[in-house]
Coordinates of C-alpha atoms in Angstrom, one line a residue:
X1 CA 20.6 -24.8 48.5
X2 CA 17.1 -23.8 47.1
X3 CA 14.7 -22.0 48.7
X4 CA 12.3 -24.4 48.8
X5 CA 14.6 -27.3 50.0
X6 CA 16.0 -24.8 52.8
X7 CA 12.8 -23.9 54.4
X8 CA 11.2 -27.6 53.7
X9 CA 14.3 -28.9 55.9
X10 CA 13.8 -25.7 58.2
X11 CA 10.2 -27.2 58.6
X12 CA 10.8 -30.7 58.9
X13 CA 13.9 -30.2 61.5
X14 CA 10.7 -28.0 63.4
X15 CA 8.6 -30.6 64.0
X16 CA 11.8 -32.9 64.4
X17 CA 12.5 -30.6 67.5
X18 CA 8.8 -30.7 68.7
X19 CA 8.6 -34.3 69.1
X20 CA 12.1 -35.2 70.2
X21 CA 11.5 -32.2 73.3
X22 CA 8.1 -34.3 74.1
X23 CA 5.1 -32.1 75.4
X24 CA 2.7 -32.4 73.0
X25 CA 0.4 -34.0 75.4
X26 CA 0.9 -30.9 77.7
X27 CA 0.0 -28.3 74.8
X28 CA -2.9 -30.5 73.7
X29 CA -4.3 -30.4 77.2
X30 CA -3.6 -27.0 77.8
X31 CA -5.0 -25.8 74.4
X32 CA -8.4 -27.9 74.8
X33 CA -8.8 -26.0 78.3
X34 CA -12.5 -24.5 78.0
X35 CA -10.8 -21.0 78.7
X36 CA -8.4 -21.4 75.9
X37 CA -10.7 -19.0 73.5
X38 CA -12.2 -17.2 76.2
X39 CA -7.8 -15.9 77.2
X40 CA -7.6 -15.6 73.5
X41 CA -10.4 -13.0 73.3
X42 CA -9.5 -11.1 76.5
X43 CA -5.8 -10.8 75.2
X44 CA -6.7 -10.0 71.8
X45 CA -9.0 -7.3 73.7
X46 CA -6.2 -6.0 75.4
X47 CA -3.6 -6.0 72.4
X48 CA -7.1 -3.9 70.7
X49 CA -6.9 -1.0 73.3
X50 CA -3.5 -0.3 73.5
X51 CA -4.0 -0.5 69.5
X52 CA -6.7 1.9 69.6
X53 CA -4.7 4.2 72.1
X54 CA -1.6 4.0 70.0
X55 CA -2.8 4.4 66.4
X56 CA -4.3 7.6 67.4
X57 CA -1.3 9.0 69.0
X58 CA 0.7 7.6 66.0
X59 CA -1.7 9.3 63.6
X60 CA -1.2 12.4 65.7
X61 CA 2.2 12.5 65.8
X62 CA 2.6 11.9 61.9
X63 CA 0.1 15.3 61.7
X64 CA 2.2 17.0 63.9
X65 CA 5.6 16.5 61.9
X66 CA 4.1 16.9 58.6
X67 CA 2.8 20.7 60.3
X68 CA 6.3 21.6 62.0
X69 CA 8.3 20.2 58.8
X70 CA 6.4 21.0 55.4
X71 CA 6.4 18.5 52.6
X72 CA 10.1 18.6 51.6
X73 CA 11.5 17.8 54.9
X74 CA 8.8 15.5 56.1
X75 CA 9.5 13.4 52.6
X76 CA 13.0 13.4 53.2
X77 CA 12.9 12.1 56.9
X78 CA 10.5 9.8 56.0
X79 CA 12.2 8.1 53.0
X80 CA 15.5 8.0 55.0
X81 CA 13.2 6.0 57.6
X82 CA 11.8 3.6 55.0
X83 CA 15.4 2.6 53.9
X84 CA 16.4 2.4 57.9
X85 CA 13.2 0.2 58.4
X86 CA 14.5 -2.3 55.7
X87 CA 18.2 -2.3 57.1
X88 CA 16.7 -3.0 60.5
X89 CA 14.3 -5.7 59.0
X90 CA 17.8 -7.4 57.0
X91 CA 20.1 -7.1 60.0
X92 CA 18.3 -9.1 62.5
X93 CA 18.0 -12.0 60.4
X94 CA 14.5 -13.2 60.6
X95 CA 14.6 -13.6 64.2
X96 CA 11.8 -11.2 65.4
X97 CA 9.4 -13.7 63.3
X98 CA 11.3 -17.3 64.3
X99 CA 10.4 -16.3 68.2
X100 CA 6.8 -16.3 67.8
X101 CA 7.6 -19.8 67.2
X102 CA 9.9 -21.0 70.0
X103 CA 8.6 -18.7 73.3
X104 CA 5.1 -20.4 73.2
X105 CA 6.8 -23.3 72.5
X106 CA 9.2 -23.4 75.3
X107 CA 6.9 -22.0 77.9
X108 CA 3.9 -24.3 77.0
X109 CA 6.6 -27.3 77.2
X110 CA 8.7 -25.3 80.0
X111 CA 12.1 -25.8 78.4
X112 CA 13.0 -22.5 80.8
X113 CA 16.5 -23.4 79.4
X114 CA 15.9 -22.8 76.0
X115 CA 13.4 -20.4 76.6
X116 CA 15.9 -18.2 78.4
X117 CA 18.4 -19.0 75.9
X118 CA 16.7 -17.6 72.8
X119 CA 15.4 -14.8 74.7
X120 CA 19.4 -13.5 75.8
X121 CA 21.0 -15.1 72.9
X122 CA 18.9 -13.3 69.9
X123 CA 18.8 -9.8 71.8
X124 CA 22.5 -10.0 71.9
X125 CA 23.2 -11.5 68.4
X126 CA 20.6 -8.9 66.9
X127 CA 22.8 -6.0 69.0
X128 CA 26.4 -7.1 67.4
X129 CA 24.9 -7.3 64.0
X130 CA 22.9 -4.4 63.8
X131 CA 26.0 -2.3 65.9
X132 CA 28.3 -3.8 62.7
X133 CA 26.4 -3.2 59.6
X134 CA 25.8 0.4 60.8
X135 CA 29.5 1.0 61.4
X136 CA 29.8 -0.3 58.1
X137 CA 27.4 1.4 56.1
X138 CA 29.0 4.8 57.8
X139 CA 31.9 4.2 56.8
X140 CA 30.6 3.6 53.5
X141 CA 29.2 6.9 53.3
X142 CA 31.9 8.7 54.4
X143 CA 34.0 7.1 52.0
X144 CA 31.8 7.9 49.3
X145 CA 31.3 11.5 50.8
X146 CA 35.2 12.2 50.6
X147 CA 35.0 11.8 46.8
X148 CA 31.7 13.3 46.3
X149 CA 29.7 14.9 48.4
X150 CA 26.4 13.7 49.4
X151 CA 23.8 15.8 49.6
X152 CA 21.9 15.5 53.3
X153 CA 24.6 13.9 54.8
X154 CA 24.0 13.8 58.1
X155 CA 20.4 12.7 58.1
X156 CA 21.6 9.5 56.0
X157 CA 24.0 9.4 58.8
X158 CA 21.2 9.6 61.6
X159 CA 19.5 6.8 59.4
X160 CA 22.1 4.5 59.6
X161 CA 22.4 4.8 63.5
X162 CA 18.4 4.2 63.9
X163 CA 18.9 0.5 62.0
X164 CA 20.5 -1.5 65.6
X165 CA 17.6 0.5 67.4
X166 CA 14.5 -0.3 65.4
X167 CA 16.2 -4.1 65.0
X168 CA 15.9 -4.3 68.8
X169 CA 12.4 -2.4 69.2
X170 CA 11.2 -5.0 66.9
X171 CA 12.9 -8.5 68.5
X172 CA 11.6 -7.2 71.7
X173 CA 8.2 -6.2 70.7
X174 CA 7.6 -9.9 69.5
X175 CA 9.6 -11.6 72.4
X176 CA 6.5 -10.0 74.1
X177 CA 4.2 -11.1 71.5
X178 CA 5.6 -14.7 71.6
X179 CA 5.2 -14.6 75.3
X180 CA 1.7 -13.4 75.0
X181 CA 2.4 -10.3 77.3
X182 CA -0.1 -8.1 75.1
X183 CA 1.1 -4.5 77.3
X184 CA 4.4 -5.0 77.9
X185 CA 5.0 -5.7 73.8
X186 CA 2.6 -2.6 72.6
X187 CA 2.2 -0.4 75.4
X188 CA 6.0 0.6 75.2
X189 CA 6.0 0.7 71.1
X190 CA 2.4 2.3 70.3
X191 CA 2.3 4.5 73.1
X192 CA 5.3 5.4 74.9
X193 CA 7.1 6.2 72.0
X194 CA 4.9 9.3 69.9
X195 CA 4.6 10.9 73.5
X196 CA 8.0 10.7 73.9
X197 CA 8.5 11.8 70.1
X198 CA 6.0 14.9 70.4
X199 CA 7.7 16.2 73.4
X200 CA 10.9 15.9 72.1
X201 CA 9.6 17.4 69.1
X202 CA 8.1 20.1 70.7
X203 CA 10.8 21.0 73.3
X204 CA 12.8 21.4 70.1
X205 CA 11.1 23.9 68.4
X206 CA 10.6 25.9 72.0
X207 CA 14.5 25.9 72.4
X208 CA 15.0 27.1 68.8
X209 CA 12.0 29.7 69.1
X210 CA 11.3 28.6 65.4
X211 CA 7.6 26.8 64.0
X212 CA 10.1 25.0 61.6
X213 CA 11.9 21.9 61.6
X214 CA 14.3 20.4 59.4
X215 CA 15.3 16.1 59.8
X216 CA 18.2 16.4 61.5
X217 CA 16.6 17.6 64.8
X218 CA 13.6 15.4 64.1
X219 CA 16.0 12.3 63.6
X220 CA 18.1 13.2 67.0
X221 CA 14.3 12.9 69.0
X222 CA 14.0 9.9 66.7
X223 CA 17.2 8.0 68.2
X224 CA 17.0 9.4 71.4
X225 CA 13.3 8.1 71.9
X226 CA 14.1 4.8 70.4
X227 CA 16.8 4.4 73.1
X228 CA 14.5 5.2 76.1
X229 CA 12.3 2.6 74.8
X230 CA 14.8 0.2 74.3
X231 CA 15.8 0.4 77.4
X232 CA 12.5 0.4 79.2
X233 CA 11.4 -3.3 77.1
X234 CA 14.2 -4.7 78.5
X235 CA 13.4 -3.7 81.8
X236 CA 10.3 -5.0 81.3
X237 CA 12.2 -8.3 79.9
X238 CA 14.0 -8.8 82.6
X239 CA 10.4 -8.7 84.9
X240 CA 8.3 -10.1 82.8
X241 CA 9.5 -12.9 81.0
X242 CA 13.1 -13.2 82.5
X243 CA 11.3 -13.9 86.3
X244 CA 9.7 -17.3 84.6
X245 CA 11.8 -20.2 85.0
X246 CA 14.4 -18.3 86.9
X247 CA 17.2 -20.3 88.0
X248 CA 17.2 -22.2 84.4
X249 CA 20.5 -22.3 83.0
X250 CA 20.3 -20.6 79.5
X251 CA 20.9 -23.2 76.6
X252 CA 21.8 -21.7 73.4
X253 CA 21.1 -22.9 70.4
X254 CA 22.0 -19.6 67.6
X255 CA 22.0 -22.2 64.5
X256 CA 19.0 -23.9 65.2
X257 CA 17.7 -20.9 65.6
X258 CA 19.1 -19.6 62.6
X259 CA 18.0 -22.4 60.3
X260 CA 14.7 -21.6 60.9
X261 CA 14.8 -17.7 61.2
X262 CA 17.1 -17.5 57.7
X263 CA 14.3 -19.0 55.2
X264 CA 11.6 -16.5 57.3
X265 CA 14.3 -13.5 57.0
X266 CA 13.3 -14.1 52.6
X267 CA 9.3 -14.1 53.8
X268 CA 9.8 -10.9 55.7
X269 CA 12.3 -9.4 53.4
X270 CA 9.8 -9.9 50.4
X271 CA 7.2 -8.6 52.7
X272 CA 9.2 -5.4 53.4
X273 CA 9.9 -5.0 49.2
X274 CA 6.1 -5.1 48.8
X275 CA 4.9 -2.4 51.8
X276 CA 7.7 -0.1 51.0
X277 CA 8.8 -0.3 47.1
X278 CA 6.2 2.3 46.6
X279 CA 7.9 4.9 48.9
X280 CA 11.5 4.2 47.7
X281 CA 10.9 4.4 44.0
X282 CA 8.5 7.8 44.9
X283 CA 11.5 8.9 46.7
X284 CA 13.8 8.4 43.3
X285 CA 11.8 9.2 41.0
X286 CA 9.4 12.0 42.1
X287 CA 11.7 13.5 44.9
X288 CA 10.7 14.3 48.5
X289 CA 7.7 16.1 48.6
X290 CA 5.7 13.8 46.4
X291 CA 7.1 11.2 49.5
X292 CA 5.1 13.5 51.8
X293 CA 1.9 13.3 50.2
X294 CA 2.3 9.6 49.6
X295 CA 3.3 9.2 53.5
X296 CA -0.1 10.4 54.6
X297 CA -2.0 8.2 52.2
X298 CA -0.7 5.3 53.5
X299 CA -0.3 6.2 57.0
X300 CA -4.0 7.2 56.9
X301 CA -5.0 4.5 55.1
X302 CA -3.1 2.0 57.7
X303 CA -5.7 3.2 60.5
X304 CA -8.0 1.0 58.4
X305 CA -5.9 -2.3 59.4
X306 CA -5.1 -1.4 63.2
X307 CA -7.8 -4.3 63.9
X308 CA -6.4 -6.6 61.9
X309 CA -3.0 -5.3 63.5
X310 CA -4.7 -5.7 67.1
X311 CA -6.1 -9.5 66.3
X312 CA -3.1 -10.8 64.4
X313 CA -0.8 -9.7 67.7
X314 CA -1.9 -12.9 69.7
X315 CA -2.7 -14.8 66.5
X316 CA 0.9 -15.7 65.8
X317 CA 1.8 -17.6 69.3
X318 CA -1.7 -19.1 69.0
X319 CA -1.9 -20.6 65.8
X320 CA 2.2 -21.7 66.6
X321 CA 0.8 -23.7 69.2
X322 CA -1.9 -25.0 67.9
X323 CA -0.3 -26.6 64.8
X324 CA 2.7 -27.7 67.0
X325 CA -0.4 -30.1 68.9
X326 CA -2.0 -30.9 66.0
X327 CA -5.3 -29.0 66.5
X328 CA -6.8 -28.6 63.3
X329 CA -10.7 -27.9 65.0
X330 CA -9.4 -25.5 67.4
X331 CA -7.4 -23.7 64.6
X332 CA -10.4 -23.4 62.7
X333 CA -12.7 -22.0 65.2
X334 CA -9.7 -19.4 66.6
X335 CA -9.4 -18.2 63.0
X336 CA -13.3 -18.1 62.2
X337 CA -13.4 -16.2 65.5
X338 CA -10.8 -14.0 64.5
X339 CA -12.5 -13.4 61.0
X340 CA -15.6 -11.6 62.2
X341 CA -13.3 -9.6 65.1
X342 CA -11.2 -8.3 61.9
X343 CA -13.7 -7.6 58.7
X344 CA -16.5 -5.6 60.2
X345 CA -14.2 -3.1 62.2
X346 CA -12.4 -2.5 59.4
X347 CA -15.5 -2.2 57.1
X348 CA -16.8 0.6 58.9
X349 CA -13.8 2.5 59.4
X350 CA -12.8 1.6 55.5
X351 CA -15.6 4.0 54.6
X352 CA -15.4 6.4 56.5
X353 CA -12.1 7.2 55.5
X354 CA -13.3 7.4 52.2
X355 CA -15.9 9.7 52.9
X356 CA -14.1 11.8 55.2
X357 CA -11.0 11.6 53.4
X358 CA -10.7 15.3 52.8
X359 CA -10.8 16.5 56.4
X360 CA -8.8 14.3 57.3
X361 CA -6.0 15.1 55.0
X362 CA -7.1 18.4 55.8
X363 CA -5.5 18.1 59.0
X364 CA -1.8 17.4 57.2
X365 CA -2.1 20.9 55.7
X366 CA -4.0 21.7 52.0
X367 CA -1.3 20.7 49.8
X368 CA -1.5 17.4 51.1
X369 CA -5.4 17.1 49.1
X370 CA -3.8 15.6 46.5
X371 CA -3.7 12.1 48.1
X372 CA -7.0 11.6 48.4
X373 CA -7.7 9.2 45.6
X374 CA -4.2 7.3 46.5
X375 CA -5.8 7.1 49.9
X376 CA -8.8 5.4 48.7
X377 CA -7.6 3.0 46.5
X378 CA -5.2 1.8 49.5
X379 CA -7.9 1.4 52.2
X380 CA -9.8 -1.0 49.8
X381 CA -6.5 -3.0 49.3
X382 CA -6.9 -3.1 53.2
X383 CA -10.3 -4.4 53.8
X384 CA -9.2 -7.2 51.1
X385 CA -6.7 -7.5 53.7
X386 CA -9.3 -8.7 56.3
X387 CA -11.8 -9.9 54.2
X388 CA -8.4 -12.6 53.8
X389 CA -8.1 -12.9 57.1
X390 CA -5.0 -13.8 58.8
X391 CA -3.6 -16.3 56.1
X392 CA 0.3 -14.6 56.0
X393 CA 0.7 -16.2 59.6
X394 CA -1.5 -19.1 59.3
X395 CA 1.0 -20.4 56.1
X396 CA 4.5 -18.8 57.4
X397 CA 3.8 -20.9 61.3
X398 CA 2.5 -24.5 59.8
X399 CA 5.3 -25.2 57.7
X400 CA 4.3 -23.9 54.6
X401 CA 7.0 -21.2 54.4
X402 CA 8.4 -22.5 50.9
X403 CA 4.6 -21.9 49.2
X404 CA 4.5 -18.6 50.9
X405 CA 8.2 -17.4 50.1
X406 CA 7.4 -18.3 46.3
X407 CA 4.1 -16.1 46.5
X408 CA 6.1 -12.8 48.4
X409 CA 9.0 -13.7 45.8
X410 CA 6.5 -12.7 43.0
X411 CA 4.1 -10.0 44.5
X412 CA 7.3 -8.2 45.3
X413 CA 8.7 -8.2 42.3
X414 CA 5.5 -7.7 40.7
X415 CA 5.1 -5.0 42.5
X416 CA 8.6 -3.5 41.7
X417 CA 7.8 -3.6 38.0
X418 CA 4.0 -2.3 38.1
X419 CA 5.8 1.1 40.4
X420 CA 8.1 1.2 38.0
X421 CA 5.9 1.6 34.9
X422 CA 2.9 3.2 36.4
X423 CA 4.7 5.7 39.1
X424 CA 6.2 8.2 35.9
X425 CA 2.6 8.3 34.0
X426 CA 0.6 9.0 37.3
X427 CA 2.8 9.8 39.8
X428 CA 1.3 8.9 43.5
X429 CA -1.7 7.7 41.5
X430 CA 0.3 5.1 40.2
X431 CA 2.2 4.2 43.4
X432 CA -1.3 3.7 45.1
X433 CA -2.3 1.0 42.2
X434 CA 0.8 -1.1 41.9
X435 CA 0.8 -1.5 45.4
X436 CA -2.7 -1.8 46.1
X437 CA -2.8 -4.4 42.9
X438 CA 0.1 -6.1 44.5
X439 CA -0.7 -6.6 47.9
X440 CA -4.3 -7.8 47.3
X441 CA -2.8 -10.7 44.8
X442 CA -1.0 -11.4 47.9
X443 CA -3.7 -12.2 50.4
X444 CA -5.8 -13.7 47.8
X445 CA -2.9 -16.2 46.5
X446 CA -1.7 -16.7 50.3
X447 CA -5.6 -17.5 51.4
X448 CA -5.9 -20.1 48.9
X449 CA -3.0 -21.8 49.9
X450 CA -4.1 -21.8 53.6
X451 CA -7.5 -23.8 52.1
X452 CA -5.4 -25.9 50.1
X453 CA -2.1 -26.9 52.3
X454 CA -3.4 -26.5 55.8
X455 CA -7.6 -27.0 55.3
X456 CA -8.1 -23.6 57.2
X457 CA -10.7 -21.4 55.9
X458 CA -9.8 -17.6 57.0
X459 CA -11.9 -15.1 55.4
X460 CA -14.9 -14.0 56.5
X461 CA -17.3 -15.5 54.1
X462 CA -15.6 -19.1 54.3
X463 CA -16.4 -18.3 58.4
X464 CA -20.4 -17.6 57.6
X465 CA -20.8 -20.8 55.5
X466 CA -18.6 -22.8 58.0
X467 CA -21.2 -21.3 61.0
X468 CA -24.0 -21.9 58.2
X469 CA -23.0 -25.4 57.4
X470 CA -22.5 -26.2 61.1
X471 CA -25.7 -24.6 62.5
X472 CA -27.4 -27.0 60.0

C-alpha cells in the first residue's frame, strides 16, 4: 500500500472511531468551557518551568561531560547516542506520537477501558520490541566482532542496551503529555535525569581518583540513570493516570493502534533523518572530535527552542482535541495564543546566543571556538522554527499526515544529500548549512500546508494581522 493511501485510511478509520465511540458533544462542551485557554496557559506555564529548570541542567551536564571527557571521547559517546536515539525512535513504532492522540481522547470521552488499555498495552509492546531488536543487534555485533574486530566494542554494545530504555523514557514521557500531567512527563526527564547523570558522573571520577573519562563509564551512568527513571514514570503511571477510571477493564486494541501509529512511525522517522543526519555523516566522515564540536553547536543552539519545546508540550493533546470536536475558532485562537508565547522568547534569547556565543562555548573548553559560526547559523534556523509556529503538530493531529509525510520524505533526503556534498568542503560549516537549509524548508513548506489544508494560521505575523483584522 502507498503511503499516502495508508495514512489517508489511518485518518479516515480516526474519525470513523471518533464518531462511532460518540462524545463529541462532551468534548465540544468541555473545550468551549471559559477556562479552557485560561488551563491551557497555566499548564503550558508549568510544562515552561520545569523546561526552564531542565534545559539548564541539561546544558550543564553536556559542559560537564565535554570537560571530564575531551573532544574524542565526548564525540564518540555522543555519536553512539545519536544512532541509539534512532533505534529507540524505529523500535517503538510510532507509538509515543499515536497517544497524544488517543489519551485525550479517551479521558475527555471516558472510555477508562481503552484508555487503560493503550496505556498497559503500548508500555508492554514497546518493552518486547525494544528488549528483541537489542538482543538482535548484539548478536549482530558479536557476530561481526568474531570475524573482525570492531573497534570500541563495548560502547556500541552499551548503545545497543540504551535503545529499550530511551524507547520507554519516551512512551512514558508522552503518556504524560497525552494525559496533560505537565510534571509528572518533564519533571522526571528534564530534571531528574542530568542530576542523576552528574552524580553518577562524578562519583565516577572520585572512585577512579582520575579528571578523565572515557564512554564506557559515562554509558554505564547513562543506563543505570535511564533505569531509575524508568522506573520512577511508571510509579508515577501507576498514580497518576492508572488511579483514573480504576476498576475499568483494559480493552486492547494493538492494531488499531498500530494502523494509526505505523504511517506516524514514517513522520517521525523522517523527522529523526533530518535532526540527526548531520551528526551521523560528521561522525563518518570527519571522525569523533569534529562530532564534539558539532555536539555543542547544536546543543547550544537547542536552548534557543526550549520555548517552543515548553508550548508545543500541551499543544499536541490540545489541538487533538480540538479537531476531534470540530473547533476550528478555538484552534485558531489556541495557536495565535501560542504564537506570541513562542517567537518573542526565542527572539531574545536567539541573539544573545549570537552575541555571546564565544563565552559560552568558552565554557566547553577553547578548542570547542570553532563552532561558533555553526552555532549561529543553527539558532536562526530555530527562530524560523517559531516564527512557523507549531505547524508539524497542527498537520500530523488533523489528518493531514500524508501531506506532511511527503514534505519530511523530501527535507530528509534533501538534507542527506546537501551533508553529503557540503560536509567534505566545509566540514561543521557545512553540517550547520544543510541542516539549517533543510529544516527551515520544512517549517515553511509544513506552515503553508496548515493555511491551505486545515485554514489555521500559525506564525506569528499571520497572528498580528488576524488580531489586526479582528480588532477592526
Amino acid at each position: 500500500m502507498r503511503l499516502e493511501n495508508c495514512v489517508t485510511k489511518t485518518s479516515s478509520d480516526l474519525v470513523k472511531i471518533m464518531k462511532e465511540w460518540g462524545s463529541i458533544d462532551k468534548i465540544l462542551a468541555k473545550l468551549q468551557n471559559p477556562g479552557f485557554l485560561t488551563s491551557f496557559i497555566k499548564k503550558a506555564g508549568i510544562a515552561f518551568i520545569i523546561q526552564i529548570i531542565g534545559v539548564g541542567l541539561s546544558y550543564l551536564l553536556q559542559v560537564f561531560l565535554a570537560r571530564v571527557m575531551g573532544p574524542q571521547e565526548y564525540g564518540l559517546y555522543t555519536y553512539i547516542l545519536a544512532w541509539s536515539t534512532i533505534g529507540g525512535v524505529v523500535c517503538n513504532l510510532g507509538l509515543p506520537v499515536a497517544v497524544l492522540r488517543f489519551i485525550p481522547q479517551y479521558s475527555t470521552q471516558g472510555d477508562w477501558g481503552r484508555f487503560h488499555g493503550v496505556i498497559r498495552g503500548c508500555s508492554r509492546f514497546t518493552f518486547a520490541i525494544t528488549i528483541g531488536m537489542s538482543l538482535l543487534g548484539t548478536g549482530v555485533v558479536l557476530l561481526i566482532n568474531s570475524h573482525r574486530q570492531i573497534e570500541n566494542l563495548i560502547s556500541i554494545l552499551f548503545g545497543l542496551w540504551t535503545i529499550p530504555l530511551l524507547a520507554l523514557e519516551n512512551l512514558q514521557g508522552n503518556l504524560f503529555r497525552g494525559g496533560r500531567q505537565m510534571v509528572a512527563a518533564y519533571g522526571p526527564s528534564k530534571v531528574l535525569r542530568p542530576l542523576l547523570f552528574m552524580v553518577g558522573v562524578g562519583a565516577i571520577l572520585f572512585w577512579q581518583g582520575s579528571q578523565k573519562l572515557t564512554s564506557q563509564p559515562v554509558f554505564i551512568v547513562t543506563i543505570v540513570t535511564y533505569i531509575i527513571l524508568v522506573s520512577s514514570q511508571q510509579v508515577l503511571i501507576q498514580k497518576d493516570l492508572l488511579t483514573q477510571g480504576k476498576g475499568e477493564k483494559p480493552i486492547y486494541e494493538i492494531r488499531s493502534w498500530l494502523r494509526v501509529s505505523l504511517p506516524l512511525l514514517l513522520i517521525v522517522g523522517f523527522v529523526i533523518i533530518l535532526y540527526q543526519t548531520d551528526i551521523l555523516m560528521i561522525g563518518a566522515l570527519l571522525g569523533p572530535s569534529e562530532v564534539a564540536l558539532y555536539n555543542t553547536a547544536t546543543k547550544t543552539s537547542s536552548l534557543a527552542s526550549f520555548v517552543y519545546t515548553a508550548i508545543e508540550a500541551i499543544a499536541a493533546p490540545t489541538i487533538a482535541s480540538l479537531y476531534a470536536a470540530g473547533d476550528r475558532a478555538q484552534m485558531q485562537k489556541t495557536v495565535t495564543t501560542m504564537a506570541h508565547l513562542v517567537f518573542w522568547p526565542t527572539m531574545v534569547v536567539t541573539l544573545f546566543l549570537i552575541v555571546f556565543s564565544n563565552y559560552i562555548l568558552g565554557m566547553f573548553g577553547p578548542e570547542f571556538l570553532a563552532a561558533k559560526w555553526p552555532l549561529a547559523i543553527l539558532v536562526l534556523a530555530q527562530l524560523i522554527n517559531a516564527i512557523t509556529g507549531p505547524v508539524g503538530y497542527l498537520v500530523d493531529l488533523t489528518g493531514h499526515q500524508d501531506q506532511s509525510a511527503r514534505v519530511r520524505c523530501c527535507t530528509a533526503l534533501l538534507n542527506i544529500v546537501l551533508n553529503y556534498i557540503l560536509i567534505p568542503k566545509f566540514g561543521i560549516m557545512g553540517a550547520a548549512i544543510a541542516t539549517a537549509t533543510a529544516i527551515s524548508l520544512d517549517n515553511l513548506v509544513i506552515y503553508f500546508l496548515a493555511v491551505k489544508y486545515i485554514g489555521v494560521h500559525a506564525s506569528i505575523f499571520s497572528s498580528l494581522t488576524l488580531g489586526t483584522t479582528n480588532s477592526k
